[in-house]
PDB file of C-alpha atoms in Angstrom:
ATOM      1  CA  ALA D 254     -27.240  69.422  17.633  1.00 52.00           C
ATOM      2  CA  LEU D 255     -27.730  66.038  19.301  1.00 51.00           C
ATOM      3  CA  GLU D 256     -31.507  66.542  19.143  1.00 53.00           C
ATOM      4  CA  LEU D 257     -31.257  67.121  15.391  1.00 51.00           C
ATOM      5  CA  LEU D 258     -29.288  63.905  15.014  1.00 50.00           C
ATOM      6  CA  SER D 259     -31.925  61.868  16.810  1.00 50.00           C
ATOM      7  CA  ARG D 260     -34.978  63.096  14.868  1.00 51.00           C
ATOM      8  CA  GLU D 261     -36.837  60.646  12.683  1.00 45.00           C
ATOM      9  CA  GLN D 262     -35.761  61.700   9.185  1.00 44.00           C
ATOM     10  CA  PRO D 263     -33.584  60.283   6.453  1.00 42.00           C
ATOM     11  CA  TYR D 264     -30.053  59.905   7.743  1.00 57.00           C
ATOM     12  CA  ASP D 265     -27.645  62.330   6.119  1.00 81.00           C
ATOM     13  CA  GLN D 266     -24.092  61.286   6.978  1.00 85.00           C
ATOM     14  CA  ARG D 267     -22.544  64.548   5.883  1.00 85.00           C
ATOM     15  CA  ARG D 268     -24.937  66.690   7.928  1.00 87.00           C
ATOM     16  CA  ALA D 269     -24.584  64.434  10.966  1.00 87.00           C
ATOM     17  CA  SER D 270     -20.802  64.637  10.668  1.00 89.00           C
ATOM     18  CA  VAL D 271     -20.939  68.447  10.523  1.00 89.00           C
ATOM     19  CA  TYR D 272     -23.084  68.527  13.671  1.00 90.00           C
ATOM     20  CA  LEU D 273     -20.689  66.198  15.481  1.00 91.00           C
ATOM     21  CA  LEU D 274     -17.767  68.361  14.402  1.00 91.00           C
ATOM     22  CA  ALA D 275     -19.546  71.446  15.776  1.00 92.00           C
ATOM     23  CA  ILE D 276     -20.116  69.699  19.099  1.00 93.00           C
ATOM     24  CA  GLY D 277     -16.423  68.850  19.190  1.00 92.00           C
ATOM     25  CA  GLU D 278     -15.534  72.499  18.577  1.00 91.00           C
ATOM     26  CA  ALA D 279     -17.836  73.507  21.435  1.00 93.00           C
ATOM     27  CA  HIS D 280     -15.946  71.122  23.708  1.00 91.00           C
ATOM     28  CA  ILE D 281     -12.670  72.775  22.640  1.00 89.00           C
ATOM     29  CA  LYS D 282     -14.071  76.137  23.755  1.00 91.00           C
ATOM     30  CA  MET D 283     -14.946  74.519  27.105  1.00 94.00           C
ATOM     31  CA  ASN D 284     -11.361  73.203  27.298  1.00 91.00           C
ATOM     32  CA  ASN D 285     -12.562  69.602  27.264  1.00 90.00           C
ATOM     33  CA  ARG D 286     -10.081  68.152  24.775  1.00 88.00           C
ATOM     34  CA  GLU D 287     -10.807  64.455  25.372  1.00 89.00           C
ATOM     35  CA  GLU D 288     -14.519  64.954  24.739  1.00 92.00           C
ATOM     36  CA  ALA D 289     -13.724  67.071  21.665  1.00 91.00           C
ATOM     37  CA  ARG D 290     -11.469  64.336  20.327  1.00 91.00           C
ATOM     38  CA  SER D 291     -14.283  61.848  20.786  1.00 93.00           C
ATOM     39  CA  TYR D 292     -16.704  63.993  18.772  1.00 93.00           C
ATOM     40  CA  PHE D 293     -14.134  64.644  16.022  1.00 93.00           C
ATOM     41  CA  ASN D 294     -13.614  60.886  15.802  1.00 92.00           C
ATOM     42  CA  ARG D 295     -17.362  60.259  15.641  1.00 94.00           C
ATOM     43  CA  ALA D 296     -17.665  62.909  12.920  1.00 93.00           C
ATOM     44  CA  LEU D 297     -14.995  61.153  10.869  1.00 93.00           C
ATOM     45  CA  VAL D 298     -16.522  57.693  11.382  1.00 93.00           C
ATOM     46  CA  THR D 299     -19.932  59.075  10.379  1.00 91.00           C
ATOM     47  CA  ASP D 300     -18.544  60.645   7.196  1.00 91.00           C
ATOM     48  CA  PRO D 301     -15.088  59.321   6.290  1.00 91.00           C
ATOM     49  CA  GLY D 302     -14.843  61.969   3.564  1.00 90.00           C
ATOM     50  CA  ASN D 303     -15.088  64.873   6.027  1.00 91.00           C
ATOM     51  CA  VAL D 304     -11.638  66.439   5.627  1.00 93.00           C
ATOM     52  CA  PHE D 305     -12.299  68.923   8.435  1.00 93.00           C
ATOM     53  CA  ALA D 306     -13.128  66.161  10.911  1.00 94.00           C
ATOM     54  CA  ARG D 307      -9.987  64.288   9.835  1.00 95.00           C
ATOM     55  CA  SER D 308      -7.851  67.415  10.107  1.00 95.00           C
ATOM     56  CA  ARG D 309      -9.277  68.492  13.472  1.00 94.00           C
ATOM     57  CA  LEU D 310      -8.929  64.986  14.903  1.00 94.00           C
ATOM     58  CA  ALA D 311      -5.295  64.918  13.761  1.00 96.00           C
ATOM     59  CA  SER D 312      -4.590  68.207  15.531  1.00 95.00           C
ATOM     60  CA  GLU D 313      -6.226  67.102  18.770  1.00 92.00           C
ATOM     61  CA  LEU D 314      -4.480  63.743  18.758  1.00 94.00           C
ATOM     62  CA  ALA D 315      -1.155  65.540  18.340  1.00 96.00           C
ATOM     63  CA  LYS D 316      -1.959  67.871  21.241  1.00 92.00           C
ATOM     64  CA  LEU D 317      -2.728  64.802  23.337  1.00 90.00           C
ATOM     65  CA  GLY D 318       0.639  63.286  22.355  1.00 94.00           C
ATOM     66  CA  ASP D 319      -0.715  60.566  20.067  1.00 95.00           C
ATOM     67  CA  LEU D 320       1.590  61.517  17.195  1.00 97.00           C
ATOM     68  CA  GLU D 321       1.559  58.464  14.922  1.00 97.00           C
ATOM     69  CA  PRO D 322      -2.177  58.456  14.139  1.00 97.00           C
ATOM     70  CA  ALA D 323      -2.142  62.268  14.159  1.00 97.00           C
ATOM     71  CA  ASN D 324       0.444  62.302  11.392  1.00 97.00           C
ATOM     72  CA  GLU D 325      -1.397  59.657   9.374  1.00 97.00           C
ATOM     73  CA  LEU D 326      -4.645  61.640   9.549  1.00 97.00           C
ATOM     74  CA  ALA D 327      -2.911  64.971   8.847  1.00 97.00           C
ATOM     75  CA  ASN D 328      -1.159  63.558   5.787  1.00 97.00           C
ATOM     76  CA  ILE D 329      -4.432  62.215   4.379  1.00 97.00           C
ATOM     77  CA  ALA D 330      -6.222  65.510   5.089  1.00 96.00           C
ATOM     78  CA  ILE D 331      -3.551  67.600   3.363  1.00 97.00           C
ATOM     79  CA  ASP D 332      -3.703  65.265   0.361  1.00 96.00           C
ATOM     80  CA  GLN D 333      -7.495  65.681   0.270  1.00 94.00           C
ATOM     81  CA  ASN D 334      -7.471  69.471   0.467  1.00 94.00           C
ATOM     82  CA  PRO D 335      -3.962  70.987   0.283  1.00 94.00           C
ATOM     83  CA  ASP D 336      -5.102  74.587  -0.185  1.00 93.00           C
ATOM     84  CA  ASN D 337      -7.594  74.924   2.650  1.00 93.00           C
ATOM     85  CA  PRO D 338      -6.237  77.198   5.402  1.00 92.00           C
ATOM     86  CA  ILE D 339      -7.907  75.176   8.177  1.00 93.00           C
ATOM     87  CA  VAL D 340      -6.390  71.944   6.894  1.00 96.00           C
ATOM     88  CA  LEU D 341      -3.035  73.719   6.478  1.00 97.00           C
ATOM     89  CA  GLN D 342      -3.221  75.066  10.046  1.00 96.00           C
ATOM     90  CA  ASN D 343      -3.986  71.659  11.535  1.00 96.00           C
ATOM     91  CA  PHE D 344      -1.305  69.995   9.395  1.00 98.00           C
ATOM     92  CA  ALA D 345       1.240  72.599  10.559  1.00 98.00           C
ATOM     93  CA  ARG D 346       0.284  72.056  14.198  1.00 97.00           C
ATOM     94  CA  VAL D 347       0.669  68.267  13.901  1.00 98.00           C
ATOM     95  CA  LYS D 348       4.035  68.636  12.206  1.00 98.00           C
ATOM     96  CA  LEU D 349       5.203  71.193  14.801  1.00 98.00           C
ATOM     97  CA  LEU D 350       4.262  68.889  17.664  1.00 97.00           C
ATOM     98  CA  SER D 351       5.952  65.993  15.851  1.00 97.00           C
ATOM     99  CA  GLY D 352       9.160  67.970  15.451  1.00 97.00           C
ATOM    100  CA  GLU D 353       8.884  68.107  11.657  1.00 97.00           C
ATOM    101  CA  LEU D 354       9.626  71.815  11.596  1.00 98.00           C
ATOM    102  CA  ASN D 355      10.233  72.283   7.860  1.00 97.00           C
ATOM    103  CA  ALA D 356       6.909  70.676   6.979  1.00 97.00           C
ATOM    104  CA  ALA D 357       5.257  72.737   9.726  1.00 98.00           C
ATOM    105  CA  LEU D 358       6.796  75.934   8.369  1.00 98.00           C
ATOM    106  CA  GLY D 359       5.592  75.362   4.820  1.00 97.00           C
ATOM    107  CA  ALA D 360       2.030  74.739   5.952  1.00 97.00           C
ATOM    108  CA  ALA D 361       2.022  77.563   8.529  1.00 97.00           C
ATOM    109  CA  LEU D 362       3.315  80.058   5.942  1.00 97.00           C
ATOM    110  CA  ALA D 363       0.661  78.973   3.444  1.00 96.00           C
ATOM    111  CA  ALA D 364      -2.129  79.154   6.054  1.00 96.00           C
ATOM    112  CA  ALA D 365      -1.051  82.601   7.281  1.00 96.00           C
ATOM    113  CA  LYS D 366      -0.774  83.904   3.715  1.00 95.00           C
ATOM    114  CA  LYS D 367      -4.216  82.624   2.692  1.00 93.00           C
ATOM    115  CA  TYR D 368      -5.945  83.497   5.951  1.00 94.00           C
ATOM    116  CA  PRO D 369      -3.932  85.789   8.268  1.00 95.00           C
ATOM    117  CA  THR D 370      -5.870  85.117  11.465  1.00 96.00           C
ATOM    118  CA  VAL D 371      -4.541  85.425  14.983  1.00 96.00           C
ATOM    119  CA  GLU D 372      -4.376  81.624  15.197  1.00 95.00           C
ATOM    120  CA  ASN D 373      -2.486  81.201  11.923  1.00 96.00           C
ATOM    121  CA  LEU D 374      -0.038  84.007  12.694  1.00 97.00           C
ATOM    122  CA  GLU D 375       0.541  82.679  16.211  1.00 97.00           C
ATOM    123  CA  LEU D 376       1.216  79.205  14.838  1.00 97.00           C
ATOM    124  CA  LEU D 377       3.610  80.646  12.268  1.00 98.00           C
ATOM    125  CA  GLY D 378       5.415  82.473  15.060  1.00 97.00           C
ATOM    126  CA  ASP D 379       5.609  79.287  17.120  1.00 97.00           C
ATOM    127  CA  VAL D 380       7.148  77.345  14.224  1.00 98.00           C
ATOM    128  CA  LEU D 381       9.623  80.136  13.451  1.00 97.00           C
ATOM    129  CA  PHE D 382      10.575  80.336  17.126  1.00 96.00           C
ATOM    130  CA  ASP D 383      11.242  76.593  17.292  1.00 96.00           C
ATOM    131  CA  LEU D 384      13.406  76.949  14.173  1.00 97.00           C
ATOM    132  CA  GLY D 385      15.475  79.559  16.017  1.00 95.00           C
ATOM    133  CA  ARG D 386      14.202  82.377  13.811  1.00 96.00           C
ATOM    134  CA  HIS D 387      13.227  84.558  16.750  1.00 94.00           C
ATOM    135  CA  SER D 388      12.947  87.950  15.047  1.00 94.00           C
ATOM    136  CA  GLU D 389      10.645  86.468  12.394  1.00 97.00           C
ATOM    137  CA  ALA D 390       8.631  84.794  15.162  1.00 96.00           C
ATOM    138  CA  ARG D 391       8.278  88.165  16.898  1.00 96.00           C
ATOM    139  CA  ASP D 392       7.091  89.695  13.620  1.00 97.00           C
ATOM    140  CA  ALA D 393       4.413  87.010  13.182  1.00 97.00           C
ATOM    141  CA  TRP D 394       3.261  87.368  16.799  1.00 97.00           C
ATOM    142  CA  SER D 395       3.230  91.168  16.416  1.00 96.00           C
ATOM    143  CA  ARG D 396       0.980  90.845  13.366  1.00 97.00           C
ATOM    144  CA  ALA D 397      -1.306  88.620  15.448  1.00 97.00           C
ATOM    145  CA  ALA D 398      -1.310  91.201  18.252  1.00 96.00           C
ATOM    146  CA  ASP D 399      -2.236  93.905  15.723  1.00 97.00           C
ATOM    147  CA  ILE D 400      -5.371  91.905  14.943  1.00 97.00           C
ATOM    148  CA  ASP D 401      -6.184  91.101  18.581  1.00 96.00           C
ATOM    149  CA  PRO D 402      -4.314  93.487  20.895  1.00 95.00           C
ATOM    150  CA  LEU D 403      -5.899  91.940  24.009  1.00 96.00           C
ATOM    151  CA  ASN D 404      -4.875  88.352  23.271  1.00 95.00           C
ATOM    152  CA  LYS D 405      -3.034  87.365  26.442  1.00 96.00           C
ATOM    153  CA  THR D 406      -1.289  84.366  24.893  1.00 95.00           C
ATOM    154  CA  ILE D 407       0.226  86.468  22.114  1.00 95.00           C
ATOM    155  CA  LEU D 408       1.149  89.302  24.485  1.00 94.00           C
ATOM    156  CA  ASP D 409       2.838  86.823  26.839  1.00 95.00           C
ATOM    157  CA  LYS D 410       4.908  85.393  23.979  1.00 94.00           C
ATOM    158  CA  LEU D 411       5.978  88.858  22.861  1.00 93.00           C
ATOM    159  CA  GLN D 412       6.798  89.921  26.428  1.00 91.00           C
ATOM    160  CA  LYS D 413       8.817  86.764  27.083  1.00 88.00           C
ATOM    161  CA  GLU D 414      10.699  87.266  23.825  1.00 79.00           C
ATOM    162  CA  LEU D 415      11.595  90.854  24.808  1.00 71.00           C
ATOM    163  CA  GLN D 416      13.153  89.750  28.113  1.00 70.00           C
TER     164      GLN D 416
END
């Protein structure tokens, strides 16, 4: 992706931002969160209209404990695209980490309804658990485990909840 960015051709901010976002996602998979955050930031600076870069940067900042800018970015992203399940997921994660559990629940429910992935169902379970709604959390995690029965994180949460 970096090679494509450096080629001599007309500069396309949107395409460059998408490439930078993809590099950031690759760093997430390598568990290199600081580097990922840097690429998400570069993607947003390159194309300030990239809602996915804004949303992803917000989520990573929240995971790194930088909650004020995370919330600002998450709020802008949800205003830009309130129905997108990726934006909803990242908004819910930021709000969960910020302790805004009702806002997190609304977004997590919407994301899981629109796109019931393992990640969205796990996040919904996490929010429900933090709200003290443990049986509903177990249900969400169980739905996630039905999709990916080998997901160790989900299985650990279910096992811990059964003890």
